[in-house]
Amino acid sequence: MTETRIITASEDDMKSAVSAAAELLAAGEIVALPAETVYGLGADAFNADAVAKVFAAKERPSFDPLIVHISRKGEMYDLAKVDDSIKDTVEKLASTFWPGPLTLVLPKKDVVPDIVTSGLPTVAIRQSAHPVFRAVCKELGRPIAAPSANRFGRISPTSASAVQKELDGRIPLIVDGGACCEGLESTIISIEPREGKKPLFWLLRAGPVTKEMLQPFGRVEKVKLKPGEQIQAPGQLASHYAPRTPMILLTKPSDFEPEEGKRYGLLSYRGEEDDGYLDLHDWEMVESLSPGNGKLAEAAIRLFFLMRLLDEAGLDAIVVEPVSETGLGVAIMDRLRRAAAK
Ligand code: AMP
Ligand code: MG
């Protein structure tokens, strides 16, 4: 068992936290870092032994590759082979969305250890917009491989205390940079060139960069797996982001069939009676994703935090209202469906 230290990094004072994190990473250790998406569990991407510690701490299966975070756009070319047929598009995407929550899957160069990509010939790359994450990347001077800082398959952490609940005693350091401002994992795409047309973007995971935001640069297609086909992103696993308490995602209020004597909590979208869910049942607990005015951005930020809160309440099941499936709502519904899958 390792003792897990927590160091706070504020916007005005992050120097000591950043140095402590970079030092540990340089020594082959793993560190939890705040990102704008969710907290990540980082390792020096060029150190295969350090990356192996990430898989061990998370109990993550080896088939599930990590995202490599870079400190400046140009570093992408050290890690990936960018074919001329997609170079313009890659440059446009990177200058539009980086630093930020868009991950590009590109053919990898040999410097990237196979353990990082789970043996895949491609590597997933992005530049984080979080000042602490960026500063640690810069100070380390090497890219950081980091998946979300939770146990495999569980709810992603959007605060340092959530990371602590997931990984206490398994990692030496958590850098507390406050709550994550996006609250959902990055959008992941791969790019397929098309002769005389805008390229195809295969959406491997929906996220904060929405289909609408990507469309000016290419045609967005959702990856649909055929039975028995190998997954390319665990975002594609049917069950993921799952609380320990069973979750029931409703499509309409009349779908709810309570069982006698069971304790149910409601994860409401807007917390409004008119939506038809609040009065359905005598709920043990009600939390609403967007108590403001029904904004999806607010719902995204609060989603994993509230799923965790409801999960800790000792309910028999968490009943969930759907959110509108447009824009950011696509990524939220994607997480809810997987969290509710058996
Ligand atoms: P996490 O940070 O926990 O969301 O995990 C990283 C995500 O990136 C997972 O969904 C991975 O499958 C995905 N990913 C990483 N590398 C690749 C790759 N080469 N191809 C497709 N997806 C990838
Ligand atoms: Mg994850």
mmCIF file with all atom_site columns, C-alpha atoms in Angstrom, residues 14 35 47 55 69 88 148 164 169 176 206 238 240 268 278-280 283 289 300 316 319:
data_model
loop_
_atom_site.group_PDB
_atom_site.id
_atom_site.type_symbol
_atom_site.label_atom_id
_atom_site.label_alt_id
_atom_site.label_comp_id
_atom_site.label_asym_id
_atom_site.label_entity_id
_atom_site.label_seq_id
_atom_site.pdbx_PDB_ins_code
_atom_site.Cartn_x
_atom_site.Cartn_y
_atom_site.Cartn_z
_atom_site.occupancy
_atom_site.B_iso_or_equiv
_atom_site.pdbx_formal_charge
_atom_site.auth_seq_id
_atom_site.auth_comp_id
_atom_site.auth_asym_id
_atom_site.auth_atom_id
_atom_site.pdbx_PDB_model_num
ATOM 1  C CA . MET A 1 14  ? 0.463   25.793 -8.625  1.00 0.00 ? 14  MET A CA 1
ATOM 2  C CA . ALA A 1 35  ? -7.944  17.979 -16.628 1.00 0.00 ? 35  ALA A CA 1
ATOM 3  C CA . ASN A 1 47  ? 8.300   4.798  -19.951 1.00 0.00 ? 47  ASN A CA 1
ATOM 4  C CA . PHE A 1 55  ? -2.993  -0.301 -15.824 1.00 0.00 ? 55  PHE A CA 1
ATOM 5  C CA . HIS A 1 69  ? -1.269  14.261 -23.767 1.00 0.00 ? 69  HIS A CA 1
ATOM 6  C CA . ASP A 1 88  ? -4.609  19.999 -43.543 1.00 0.00 ? 88  ASP A CA 1
ATOM 7  C CA . SER A 1 148 ? -9.360  8.638  -16.384 1.00 0.00 ? 148 SER A CA 1
ATOM 8  C CA . GLN A 1 164 ? -9.192  9.550  -3.642  1.00 0.00 ? 164 GLN A CA 1
ATOM 9  C CA . GLY A 1 169 ? -3.412  3.762  -1.319  1.00 0.00 ? 169 GLY A CA 1
ATOM 10 C CA . ASP A 1 176 ? -6.197  18.829 -6.530  1.00 0.00 ? 176 ASP A CA 1
ATOM 11 C CA . ALA A 1 206 ? -18.892 11.260 -28.050 1.00 0.00 ? 206 ALA A CA 1
ATOM 12 C CA . ALA A 1 238 ? -21.652 -1.690 -23.537 1.00 0.00 ? 238 ALA A CA 1
ATOM 13 C CA . HIS A 1 240 ? -18.909 1.472  -18.560 1.00 0.00 ? 240 HIS A CA 1
ATOM 14 C CA . SER A 1 268 ? -33.646 14.275 -12.839 1.00 0.00 ? 268 SER A CA 1
ATOM 15 C CA . LEU A 1 278 ? -40.768 14.122 -9.987  1.00 0.00 ? 278 LEU A CA 1
ATOM 16 C CA . ASP A 1 279 ? -44.298 13.000 -9.061  1.00 0.00 ? 279 ASP A CA 1
ATOM 17 C CA . LEU A 1 280 ? -43.961 9.478  -10.395 1.00 0.00 ? 280 LEU A CA 1
ATOM 18 C CA . TRP A 1 283 ? -38.351 9.102  -4.184  1.00 0.00 ? 283 TRP A CA 1
ATOM 19 C CA . LEU A 1 289 ? -28.459 17.569 -13.392 1.00 0.00 ? 289 LEU A CA 1
ATOM 20 C CA . ALA A 1 300 ? -22.381 17.455 -18.219 1.00 0.00 ? 300 ALA A CA 1
ATOM 21 C CA . ASP A 1 316 ? -31.791 -0.189 -4.448  1.00 0.00 ? 316 ASP A CA 1
ATOM 22 C CA . VAL A 1 319 ? -33.748 5.972  -11.823 1.00 0.00 ? 319 VAL A CA 1
#
